[in-house]
Coordinates of C-alpha atoms and ligand atoms in Angstrom, one line a residue:
M245 CA 0.0 0.0 0.0
D246 CA 1.4 3.4 -1.1
V247 CA -0.7 5.9 0.7
D248 CA 2.2 8.3 0.8
A249 CA 2.3 8.6 -3.0
G250 CA 0.2 11.7 -3.0
H251 CA 0.2 13.8 -5.9
G252 CA 1.9 12.6 -9.1
A253 CA 4.2 9.9 -7.7
A254 CA 1.8 7.0 -8.1
L255 CA 1.9 7.4 -11.7
G256 CA 5.8 8.0 -11.8
R257 CA 5.8 11.6 -13.1
A258 CA 9.0 11.8 -15.0
L259 CA 11.1 13.7 -12.5
P260 CA 15.0 13.6 -12.8
K261 CA 16.4 10.9 -10.5
P262 CA 19.1 11.8 -8.1
A263 CA 22.4 10.4 -9.4
S264 CA 23.1 7.6 -6.9
E265 CA 19.8 5.9 -7.6
L266 CA 20.8 6.0 -11.3
T267 CA 24.0 4.3 -10.6
I268 CA 22.5 1.5 -8.4
G269 CA 19.9 1.1 -11.1
R270 CA 22.4 0.7 -13.7
R271 CA 24.6 -1.8 -11.7
L272 CA 21.5 -3.8 -11.0
R273 CA 20.5 -3.8 -14.4
S274 CA 23.8 -5.3 -15.5
F275 CA 23.6 -7.6 -12.8
L276 CA 20.4 -8.9 -13.8
S277 CA 20.7 -8.3 -17.4
F278 CA 19.5 -11.4 -19.4
Q279 CA 19.5 -9.6 -22.8
G280 CA 22.7 -8.0 -22.2
N281 CA 21.5 -4.8 -23.5
D282 CA 21.9 -1.9 -21.2
D283 CA 19.9 0.8 -23.3
D284 CA 16.9 -1.4 -24.0
P285 CA 14.0 1.0 -23.7
V286 CA 11.7 -1.8 -22.8
T287 CA 13.6 -2.5 -19.5
V288 CA 11.8 0.0 -17.3
L289 CA 8.6 -0.9 -18.4
T290 CA 8.9 -4.7 -17.8
R291 CA 10.5 -3.8 -14.4
T292 CA 7.6 -1.7 -13.5
H293 CA 5.3 -4.5 -14.7
R294 CA 6.8 -7.4 -13.0
A295 CA 7.1 -5.5 -9.6
I296 CA 3.1 -5.9 -9.4
H297 CA 2.9 -9.0 -11.5
P298 CA 5.9 -11.1 -11.2
S299 CA 5.0 -14.0 -13.7
A300 CA 4.0 -11.7 -16.4
D301 CA 5.5 -12.5 -19.8
A302 CA 8.1 -9.9 -20.9
G303 CA 8.8 -11.4 -24.3
V304 CA 5.4 -10.2 -25.6
L305 CA 6.1 -6.8 -24.3
R306 CA 9.6 -6.8 -26.3
R307 CA 7.9 -8.1 -29.4
S308 CA 5.1 -5.5 -29.4
Y309 CA 7.6 -2.7 -29.0
A310 CA 9.7 -3.7 -31.8
I311 CA 6.9 -3.9 -34.0
A312 CA 5.6 -0.5 -32.8
E313 CA 9.4 1.0 -33.1
N314 CA 9.6 -0.4 -36.4
M315 CA 6.2 0.9 -37.8
H316 CA 6.6 4.2 -36.3
R317 CA 10.3 4.7 -37.2
G318 CA 10.9 8.2 -39.1
Q319 CA 7.9 9.6 -37.3
M320 CA 8.3 12.6 -34.9
R321 CA 6.3 14.2 -32.3
K322 CA 5.8 18.0 -32.4
S323 CA 8.2 18.0 -29.7
G324 CA 11.1 16.8 -32.0
D325 CA 11.2 13.3 -30.1
P326 CA 10.8 10.1 -31.9
Y327 CA 7.3 9.2 -32.1
I328 CA 7.7 5.7 -30.4
T329 CA 8.6 7.8 -27.0
H330 CA 4.9 8.5 -26.9
P331 CA 3.4 4.8 -27.1
L332 CA 6.1 3.7 -24.6
A333 CA 5.1 6.4 -22.0
V334 CA 1.6 5.5 -22.5
A335 CA 2.5 2.0 -21.7
Q336 CA 4.7 3.1 -18.6
I337 CA 1.4 5.0 -17.2
C338 CA -0.5 1.7 -17.6
A339 CA 2.1 -0.1 -15.9
D340 CA 2.2 2.3 -13.2
L341 CA -1.5 1.7 -12.5
G342 CA -0.8 -1.8 -12.4
M343 CA -2.7 -2.9 -15.5
D344 CA -2.0 -6.5 -17.1
T345 CA 0.2 -7.4 -19.8
T346 CA -2.5 -7.5 -22.7
T347 CA -3.2 -3.6 -21.7
L348 CA 0.3 -2.9 -21.9
V349 CA 0.9 -4.7 -25.4
A350 CA -2.1 -2.7 -26.6
A351 CA -0.9 0.5 -25.3
L352 CA 2.5 0.2 -26.9
L353 CA 0.6 -0.5 -30.2
H354 CA -2.0 1.9 -29.7
D355 CA -1.3 4.3 -32.5
T356 CA 0.0 1.9 -35.2
V357 CA -3.3 1.3 -37.0
E358 CA -4.2 4.9 -37.0
D359 CA -0.9 6.5 -38.1
T360 CA 1.2 3.8 -39.9
S361 CA 0.5 1.0 -42.6
Y362 CA 0.1 -1.8 -39.8
T363 CA -3.4 -2.7 -40.4
L364 CA -6.0 -4.1 -37.8
E365 CA -6.1 -7.4 -39.5
A366 CA -2.2 -7.8 -39.2
L367 CA -2.6 -6.7 -35.5
H368 CA -4.9 -9.3 -35.0
G369 CA -3.0 -11.9 -36.5
D370 CA 0.1 -10.9 -34.4
F371 CA -1.4 -10.4 -30.9
G372 CA -4.8 -11.8 -31.0
P373 CA -8.4 -10.5 -30.8
E374 CA -8.1 -8.7 -27.4
V375 CA -5.3 -6.6 -28.4
A376 CA -6.9 -5.8 -31.7
H377 CA -10.3 -4.8 -29.9
L378 CA -8.2 -2.7 -27.5
V379 CA -6.4 -0.7 -30.2
D380 CA -9.3 -0.5 -32.6
G381 CA -11.3 1.0 -29.5
V382 CA -8.7 4.0 -29.3
T383 CA -8.5 4.3 -33.1
K384 CA -10.1 7.8 -34.5
F385 CA -12.4 7.7 -37.3
D386 CA -11.4 9.3 -40.3
K387 CA -12.1 12.8 -40.8
A388 CA -12.4 12.3 -44.6
F389 CA -15.3 10.0 -44.0
Y390 CA -17.1 11.5 -41.1
G391 CA -16.3 15.0 -41.3
K392 CA -17.0 17.0 -38.6
A393 CA -18.8 14.3 -36.8
A394 CA -15.5 12.4 -36.5
E395 CA -14.8 13.5 -33.0
A396 CA -18.4 12.8 -31.4
E397 CA -18.3 9.7 -33.5
T398 CA -14.8 8.7 -32.2
I399 CA -15.6 9.1 -28.6
R400 CA -18.9 7.0 -29.1
K401 CA -16.9 4.3 -30.6
M402 CA -14.6 4.2 -27.8
I403 CA -17.6 3.9 -25.2
V404 CA -19.1 1.3 -27.2
A405 CA -15.9 -0.5 -27.1
A406 CA -15.2 0.0 -23.4
G407 CA -18.7 -1.5 -22.9
K408 CA -17.1 -4.9 -24.0
D409 CA -13.7 -4.2 -22.5
V410 CA -13.0 -1.2 -20.0
R411 CA -9.3 -1.4 -20.6
V412 CA -9.8 0.6 -23.8
L413 CA -10.8 3.7 -21.6
V414 CA -7.6 2.9 -19.3
I415 CA -5.6 3.3 -22.5
K416 CA -7.3 6.4 -24.1
L417 CA -6.8 8.3 -20.5
A418 CA -3.1 7.2 -20.3
D419 CA -2.8 8.6 -24.0
R420 CA -4.5 11.7 -23.1
L421 CA -2.4 12.2 -20.0
H422 CA 0.9 11.7 -21.9
N423 CA -0.3 14.2 -24.7
M424 CA -1.4 16.7 -22.3
R425 CA 2.2 16.4 -20.6
T426 CA 3.8 17.0 -23.7
L427 CA 1.7 20.0 -25.1
D428 CA 4.3 22.7 -24.5
A429 CA 5.5 22.5 -28.4
R430 CA 2.0 23.4 -29.2
S431 CA 0.6 27.0 -29.6
P432 CA -1.3 28.5 -26.5
A433 CA -4.6 28.3 -28.6
S434 CA -4.3 24.5 -29.2
R435 CA -3.1 23.9 -25.8
A436 CA -6.2 25.6 -24.4
R437 CA -8.7 23.7 -26.9
I438 CA -7.1 20.4 -26.0
A439 CA -7.0 21.0 -22.3
T440 CA -10.7 22.1 -22.5
A441 CA -11.6 18.9 -24.4
T442 CA -10.0 16.7 -21.7
L443 CA -12.0 18.7 -19.1
D444 CA -15.1 18.2 -20.9
V445 CA -15.5 14.4 -21.2
L446 CA -12.2 12.4 -20.2
V447 CA -11.7 13.8 -16.9
P448 CA -15.4 13.2 -16.0
L449 CA -15.1 9.8 -17.4
C450 CA -11.9 8.9 -15.5
D451 CA -13.8 10.2 -12.1
R452 CA -16.7 7.9 -12.9
L453 CA -14.4 4.9 -13.4
G454 CA -12.9 5.8 -9.9
I455 CA -9.3 5.9 -11.1
Q456 CA -8.2 8.8 -8.9
A457 CA -4.6 7.9 -9.2
L458 CA -4.9 8.8 -12.9
K459 CA -7.3 11.6 -12.4
R460 CA -5.3 13.8 -10.0
D461 CA -2.6 13.7 -12.5
L462 CA -5.0 14.7 -15.3
D463 CA -6.7 17.5 -13.4
D464 CA -3.2 18.9 -12.6
V465 CA -2.1 18.9 -16.0
V466 CA -5.4 20.6 -17.3
L467 CA -5.0 23.2 -14.4
Y468 CA -1.2 23.6 -15.8
H469 CA -2.5 24.5 -19.4
L470 CA -5.7 26.2 -18.6
E471 CA -4.6 28.6 -15.6
P472 CA -1.0 28.6 -15.7
D473 CA -0.7 31.7 -13.3
S474 CA -3.0 29.9 -10.8
Y475 CA -0.8 26.7 -11.1
A476 CA 2.4 28.6 -10.7
R477 CA 1.0 30.3 -7.5
I478 CA 0.0 27.0 -6.0
D479 CA 3.1 25.4 -7.0
E480 CA 5.0 28.0 -5.1
H481 CA 2.7 27.5 -2.1
V482 CA 3.3 23.8 -2.0
R483 CA 7.0 24.2 -2.2
N484 CA 7.0 26.7 0.7
R485 CA 5.1 25.6 3.7
P486 CA 7.0 26.6 6.6
G487 CA 6.5 24.1 9.6
W488 CA 3.9 21.9 7.7
D489 CA 5.8 18.7 7.8
D490 CA 6.3 19.1 11.7
Y491 CA 2.8 20.1 12.2
L492 CA 1.7 16.9 10.1
S493 CA 4.0 14.8 12.1
E494 CA 2.5 16.0 15.6
V495 CA -1.0 15.3 14.1
K496 CA 0.1 12.0 13.1
A497 CA 1.5 10.9 16.5
K498 CA -1.4 12.2 18.4
A499 CA -3.9 10.4 16.1
Q500 CA -1.9 7.0 16.5
T501 CA -2.2 7.3 20.1
A502 CA -5.9 8.2 20.2
L503 CA -6.4 5.2 18.1
R504 CA -4.2 2.8 20.0
R505 CA -6.2 3.8 23.2
S506 CA -9.3 2.9 21.3
R507 CA -7.8 -0.3 20.4
V508 CA -8.1 0.2 16.4
S509 CA -5.3 -1.1 14.5
A510 CA -4.5 1.8 11.8
E511 CA -2.0 3.3 9.6
V512 CA -2.1 7.2 9.7
T513 CA -0.4 9.0 6.8
P514 CA -0.3 12.4 5.5
R515 CA -2.4 13.0 2.4
P516 CA -1.7 16.1 0.6
R517 CA -4.2 17.5 -1.7
H518 CA -3.1 17.7 -5.4
Y519 CA -2.9 21.2 -7.2
Y520 CA -6.4 21.0 -8.7
S521 CA -8.1 20.4 -5.6
I522 CA -6.4 23.2 -3.8
W523 CA -7.4 25.3 -6.7
K524 CA -10.7 24.4 -6.5
D525 CA -11.2 25.0 -2.7
T526 CA -9.5 28.3 -3.1
V527 CA -11.7 29.6 -6.0
A528 CA -14.9 28.2 -4.3
G529 CA -14.1 29.9 -0.9
G530 CA -13.1 33.1 -2.5
H531 CA -9.9 33.0 -1.0
K532 CA -7.1 35.3 -1.8
V533 CA -4.4 32.9 -1.1
P534 CA -4.2 29.1 -1.7
F535 CA -6.7 27.6 0.6
D536 CA -4.9 24.3 1.7
L537 CA -5.8 22.5 4.8
P538 CA -3.5 19.6 6.3
R539 CA -5.0 16.2 5.6
I540 CA -4.4 12.7 7.0
A541 CA -5.6 9.4 6.0
V542 CA -6.3 6.8 8.5
I543 CA -6.4 3.2 6.9
V544 CA -7.8 0.7 9.3
D545 CA -6.6 -2.8 9.4
G546 CA -9.7 -4.4 10.1
P547 CA -13.6 -4.6 9.0
E548 CA -15.6 -1.6 7.8
T549 CA -16.9 -1.1 11.5
D550 CA -13.5 -0.6 12.6
C551 CA -13.9 2.9 10.4
Y552 CA -16.4 4.3 12.9
A553 CA -14.5 3.2 15.9
A554 CA -11.4 4.9 14.4
L555 CA -13.8 8.1 13.7
G556 CA -14.8 7.9 17.6
A557 CA -11.1 7.8 18.4
I558 CA -10.5 10.9 16.2
H559 CA -13.4 12.9 17.3
G560 CA -12.4 12.0 20.9
Q561 CA -9.1 13.6 20.3
W562 CA -10.2 16.9 18.4
R563 CA -13.4 18.7 18.2
P564 CA -15.2 18.0 14.8
V565 CA -16.5 20.9 12.9
A566 CA -19.9 20.8 12.5
G567 CA -21.4 20.2 8.9
R568 CA -18.2 18.6 7.6
F569 CA -18.7 14.8 8.5
K570 CA -19.6 12.8 5.3
D571 CA -20.2 9.0 5.4
F572 CA -19.2 7.6 1.8
I573 CA -19.4 4.3 3.3
A574 CA -23.2 4.3 4.2
S575 CA -23.8 6.2 1.0
P576 CA -21.0 5.4 -1.5
K577 CA -20.5 8.1 -4.4
N578 CA -21.4 7.0 -7.7
N579 CA -17.9 5.8 -8.4
L580 CA -17.0 3.2 -5.8
Y581 CA -15.4 5.5 -3.7
R582 CA -15.9 4.7 0.0
S583 CA -14.4 6.6 3.0
L584 CA -15.5 8.7 5.8
H585 CA -14.4 12.3 5.6
T586 CA -14.4 14.8 8.6
T587 CA -12.6 17.9 9.8
V588 CA -11.5 18.7 13.2
T589 CA -9.8 21.3 15.3
G590 CA -6.3 20.0 15.5
P591 CA -3.5 21.0 17.5
D592 CA -3.0 24.8 17.9
G593 CA -6.6 25.2 16.8
R594 CA -5.8 24.4 13.1
L595 CA -8.3 22.7 11.0
V596 CA -7.2 19.3 9.9
E597 CA -8.8 17.1 7.3
V598 CA -9.3 13.6 8.3
L599 CA -10.1 10.5 5.8
I600 CA -10.8 7.1 7.3
R601 CA -11.2 3.9 5.2
T602 CA -10.2 0.3 5.2
E603 CA -7.3 -1.0 3.1
T604 CA -9.8 -2.4 0.5
M605 CA -11.6 1.0 0.5
H606 CA -8.4 2.5 0.1
D607 CA -7.3 0.2 -2.9
Y608 CA -10.6 1.0 -4.9
S609 CA -10.6 4.7 -4.3
E610 CA -7.2 4.8 -5.7
Y611 CA -7.5 2.7 -8.7
G612 CA -11.4 2.3 -9.4
V613 CA -12.0 -0.1 -12.4
A614 CA -8.2 -0.7 -12.6
T615 CA -8.2 -2.3 -9.0
T616 CA -9.0 -5.9 -10.2
Y617 CA -6.1 -5.6 -12.6
R618 CA -3.6 -4.2 -10.2
Y619 CA -4.7 -6.6 -7.2
P620 CA -6.2 -9.9 -8.8
K621 CA -7.0 -11.0 -5.2
Y622 CA -10.0 -8.8 -5.7
A623 CA -11.2 -10.5 -8.8
Q624 CA -12.9 -13.2 -6.7
D625 CA -14.6 -10.8 -4.5
A626 CA -18.1 -9.9 -5.6
E627 CA -18.9 -7.4 -3.2
A628 CA -15.8 -5.3 -3.9
S629 CA -15.8 -6.0 -7.7
G630 CA -15.9 -3.0 -10.2
A631 CA -19.5 -4.1 -11.4
D632 CA -21.0 -0.8 -10.3
Q633 CA -18.9 1.4 -12.7
L634 CA -19.6 -1.2 -15.6
T635 CA -23.3 -1.0 -14.8
W636 CA -23.1 2.7 -15.3
L637 CA -21.3 2.3 -18.5
K638 CA -24.0 -0.4 -19.9
R639 CA -26.5 2.2 -19.0
V640 CA -24.6 5.0 -21.2
L641 CA -24.6 2.3 -23.9
D642 CA -28.2 2.0 -23.8
W643 CA -28.8 5.2 -25.3
Q644 CA -26.6 4.5 -28.2
Q645 CA -29.3 2.3 -29.6
D646 CA -31.4 5.2 -29.4
T647 CA -29.3 7.8 -30.9
T648 CA -28.3 7.7 -34.5
D649 CA -26.6 11.0 -34.0
A650 CA -23.3 10.9 -32.4
A651 CA -23.3 14.6 -31.4
Q652 CA -26.4 14.1 -29.4
F653 CA -25.2 11.1 -28.0
L654 CA -21.8 13.1 -26.9
A655 CA -24.3 15.7 -25.3
S656 CA -26.0 13.4 -23.3
L657 CA -22.9 11.4 -22.0
R658 CA -21.6 15.2 -21.0
C659 CA -24.7 15.9 -19.3
D660 CA -24.7 12.5 -17.4
L661 CA -21.2 12.9 -16.4
A662 CA -21.3 16.3 -15.3
E663 CA -24.5 15.9 -13.0
A664 CA -24.5 14.9 -9.2
Q665 CA -26.5 11.9 -8.6
I666 CA -29.7 11.3 -5.9
T667 CA -30.8 8.1 -5.2
V668 CA -34.7 7.7 -5.0
F669 CA -36.9 4.6 -4.1
A670 CA -39.7 3.3 -6.3
H671 CA -41.6 0.1 -6.4
G672 CA -39.2 -1.3 -3.9
H673 CA -36.0 -0.6 -6.1
A674 CA -33.3 2.1 -5.7
F675 CA -32.8 4.3 -8.7
E676 CA -29.7 6.7 -9.3
L677 CA -30.8 9.8 -11.2
P678 CA -29.1 13.1 -11.9
S679 CA -30.0 15.6 -9.1
G680 CA -32.9 17.8 -10.3
S681 CA -34.7 15.2 -11.6
T682 CA -38.3 14.9 -11.7
P683 CA -41.1 12.2 -11.4
V684 CA -40.9 12.1 -15.5
D685 CA -37.1 11.3 -15.4
L686 CA -38.0 8.4 -12.8
A687 CA -40.7 7.2 -15.2
Y688 CA -38.3 6.8 -18.3
E689 CA -35.9 5.1 -16.1
L690 CA -38.6 2.5 -15.3
G691 CA -39.0 1.8 -19.1
P692 CA -39.9 4.2 -22.4
Q693 CA -43.4 3.1 -22.1
K694 CA -43.8 3.8 -18.6
G695 CA -42.4 7.1 -19.4
D696 CA -44.6 8.0 -22.4
Q697 CA -47.7 7.0 -20.5
C698 CA -46.8 8.6 -17.1
L699 CA -49.8 10.6 -15.7
A700 CA -49.2 11.4 -12.0
A701 CA -47.0 10.7 -9.1
T702 CA -46.8 10.8 -5.4
I703 CA -43.8 11.8 -3.5
N704 CA -43.3 10.2 -0.1
G705 CA -47.1 9.4 -0.3
R706 CA -48.4 13.0 -1.3
L707 CA -49.7 13.8 -4.9
A708 CA -47.2 16.1 -6.5
P709 CA -46.7 17.7 -9.9
L710 CA -44.8 15.9 -12.5
S711 CA -42.1 18.7 -12.8
S712 CA -41.3 18.4 -8.9
Q713 CA -37.5 18.2 -8.3
L714 CA -36.8 14.8 -6.4
R715 CA -34.6 14.8 -3.5
D716 CA -32.2 12.4 -2.4
G717 CA -34.1 9.6 -0.5
D718 CA -37.4 10.3 -1.7
V719 CA -40.0 7.4 -2.2
V720 CA -41.8 7.7 -5.4
E721 CA -44.9 6.1 -7.2
I722 CA -45.7 6.6 -10.7
F723 CA -49.1 6.2 -12.1
S724 CA -49.7 5.6 -15.9
E725 CA -52.4 5.2 -18.4
T726 CA -52.1 1.5 -18.2
D727 CA -52.6 1.2 -14.6
G728 CA -56.2 -0.2 -14.0
H729 CA -57.1 2.2 -11.1
V730 CA -56.4 5.4 -12.9
E731 CA -59.4 7.0 -14.2
L732 CA -59.0 8.9 -17.3
E733 CA -61.0 11.7 -18.5
P734 CA -62.1 11.1 -22.0
N735 CA -60.5 14.0 -23.3
A736 CA -57.1 13.9 -21.2
P737 CA -54.2 14.2 -23.5
R738 CA -52.2 11.0 -24.2
G739 CA -48.6 10.6 -24.4
P740 CA -45.6 12.7 -23.3
R741 CA -46.0 16.4 -23.5
K742 CA -43.6 18.7 -25.1
E743 CA -43.4 20.9 -22.0
W744 CA -41.7 17.8 -20.1
L745 CA -38.5 18.7 -22.2
G746 CA -38.5 22.0 -20.2
F747 CA -38.1 20.2 -16.9
V748 CA -36.6 16.8 -17.3
K749 CA -32.9 16.2 -16.5
S750 CA -31.9 12.7 -17.5
S751 CA -30.4 12.2 -20.9
Q752 CA -32.8 8.8 -20.9
A753 CA -35.9 11.1 -20.5
Q754 CA -34.8 13.6 -23.1
L755 CA -34.0 11.2 -25.7
Q756 CA -37.2 9.1 -25.2
I757 CA -39.2 12.2 -25.5
N758 CA -37.3 13.6 -28.6
R759 CA -37.7 10.1 -30.2
Y760 CA -41.4 10.1 -29.5
F761 CA -41.9 13.5 -31.1
D762 CA -39.4 12.7 -33.9
E763 CA -41.5 9.5 -34.9
K764 CA -44.6 11.8 -34.9
N765 CA -43.3 14.7 -36.9
E766 CA -41.0 13.2 -39.5
P767 CA -41.5 15.7 -42.3
G768 CA -39.8 18.1 -40.1
I769 CA -36.4 16.7 -40.9
S770 CA -34.5 18.7 -43.7
I771 CA -32.7 16.8 -46.4
A772 CA -29.6 17.7 -44.8
D773 CA -30.2 15.9 -41.6
K774 CA -31.4 12.9 -43.5
V775 CA -28.1 12.7 -45.3
R776 CA -26.6 12.9 -41.7
L777 CA -28.7 10.3 -40.4
G778 CA -28.0 8.1 -43.5
R779 CA -24.4 8.3 -43.1
A780 CA -24.5 7.6 -39.4
T781 CA -26.8 4.7 -39.8
I782 CA -24.3 3.3 -42.2
G783 CA -21.5 4.0 -39.7
L784 CA -23.4 2.1 -37.0
T785 CA -24.2 -0.9 -39.0
L786 CA -20.8 -1.1 -40.0
R787 CA -19.6 -1.2 -36.5
K788 CA -21.9 -4.1 -35.8
H789 CA -19.7 -5.9 -38.4
D790 CA -16.6 -4.4 -36.5
R791 CA -15.8 -2.7 -39.7
G792 CA -15.3 0.9 -40.7
L793 CA -14.6 3.0 -43.9
A794 CA -11.5 4.8 -44.3
S795 CA -12.7 6.8 -47.3
E796 CA -16.0 7.7 -49.2
V797 CA -15.0 6.1 -52.5
P798 CA -16.5 2.6 -51.9
L799 CA -19.8 4.5 -50.8
R800 CA -19.8 6.4 -54.0
R801 CA -19.0 3.6 -56.3
L802 CA -21.9 1.5 -54.6
A803 CA -24.4 4.6 -55.0
E804 CA -23.3 4.7 -58.7
E805 CA -23.8 0.8 -58.8
L806 CA -27.2 0.9 -57.3
G807 CA -28.2 3.5 -59.9
Y808 CA -28.5 6.5 -57.5
P809 CA -27.6 10.2 -59.1
D810 CA -25.2 10.8 -56.2
L811 CA -24.1 9.3 -52.8
E812 CA -26.6 11.8 -50.9
T813 CA -29.5 10.5 -52.6
M814 CA -28.7 7.0 -51.4
L815 CA -28.1 8.1 -47.7
V816 CA -31.5 9.9 -47.8
A817 CA -32.8 6.4 -49.1
V818 CA -31.2 4.4 -46.1
C819 CA -32.4 7.3 -43.6
E820 CA -36.0 6.7 -45.0
R821 CA -35.5 3.1 -45.0
N822 CA -36.1 2.6 -48.8
L823 CA -32.7 1.1 -48.6
E824 CA -31.9 -1.5 -45.9
P825 CA -28.8 -0.5 -44.1
D826 CA -28.0 -4.1 -43.6
A827 CA -28.1 -4.7 -47.6
V828 CA -26.0 -1.7 -48.1
V829 CA -23.4 -2.5 -45.6
E830 CA -23.0 -6.2 -46.8
Q831 CA -22.6 -4.7 -50.7
L832 CA -20.1 -2.3 -49.4
I833 CA -18.0 -5.1 -47.6
A834 CA -18.0 -7.2 -50.8
L835 CA -17.1 -4.1 -52.7
V836 CA -13.9 -3.2 -50.3
D837 CA -12.9 -6.8 -49.8
H838 CA -13.4 -8.0 -53.6
P839 CA -12.8 -4.7 -55.5
D840 CA -13.1 -6.2 -58.9
Ligands
MN300 MN1 -1.5 8.1 -29.0

């Protein structure tokens, strides 16, 4: 366990090492060297990987590095470094997280299919279906085919691939982290654009997957690019905190004594905040100087109930600050994070933040979905498995069946990621909804039909307007047209109402209501929309066959062969279902695979 790692260290930020360490490293390496090659760039990667997974196969890492190096040879990064330094760094980030060999192989090869002549088929042949799936999941769609939609389509494709294998997202996040760390060669405008895009989708995704070790580093590098002055000020503050270490040692010693008195076996460690989190609290509180409370983590060596015993010991030692206690064990966050939080008035009347958790909780709070890869011991552990994050991912994927438009999918994803969640109870089950949700959101969560036919609701036993905002813990009952005991006035309107769109919060409800009205008012769609929808439909159908198109040429040829005046007319036919997308795609694949 590495509680002390704090900011950045968990992922081996590339800080220059002291000379002595380098010397020992080299001596050790030549002592252990089985390849007899001291400059082997895969050595560090292999060593990191083997330290966590001792029986891992280093040969396949070497083989995938060799292919990646060969394929990228001659390519340079904007910084002037050889391209291969990038996939190697991405694999290193994955190794530091404790990911498995397959992830590292895919990370080394992640840009080959997109940027070199290496094909997905060749990759599949050389490294098997798992690596091929992972690399394909992070490969961008061609701008030539998807035009402006390429970016949104790429994100959707990645999410779909992650639904089958969440390691896709881990590689993508590591990729972005390294790209963000090497943005200095870019113009300020493109740095800001990339940082904003990262903040927009990838950081919230990382948060939802619970990989705090990675999210801290992403947060900080985003802050560095978007708020360079604030970053510098916080950096200055963190480097010069007089008496800080002595103070924390005193807190630690007193906390340990208090815990021992209460017979709680626990480890106490200083737990510094990362830069972004200091910045956020500083801005939120309107402080003139960086606002940064000393913080400790208490990791109890025992069952969950020991956390509360530890809390009692800490509160017995120092007076808790009212309103600052949070129990994320009884009510976990939506990303598997579990912990007790409290703030106490510590020695000298200074405020100190305290986190209390078990070792298992700590592992999950650091590594989220990556935990079972890092610590295979948890793979068996159903209670602690990463299932929750994957349930969320599966739900996100449910929308994509209802959205033909990638931009709309992305908007929904963004909205879902940004929202705080509430839990409400209905029909004996708990449901997670974005905060600010209404009974209509809940009705659509119960199913599209239940939503469309929703008439009335009670909240905690009382009849309430459908637009009422639900609160955490509310017990809700939904009444719909098909419930026998609801008496309908003969002229009462049926189906969803347009005004619902004014208050629903969840993506699910928005999509379903839009779908209902789209089906009713088809003539409203413009030709341009139909072309776009036709194109997206073909894209989706191609993906069902695990295929994509690198250019529009085959599409244009097919349109010609089928007797359409141009490609656009064929796409409209697909949108209107005068032409079956499955048939089009079959013919397309035949055309590409057998060009004559
Ligand atoms: Mn890359």
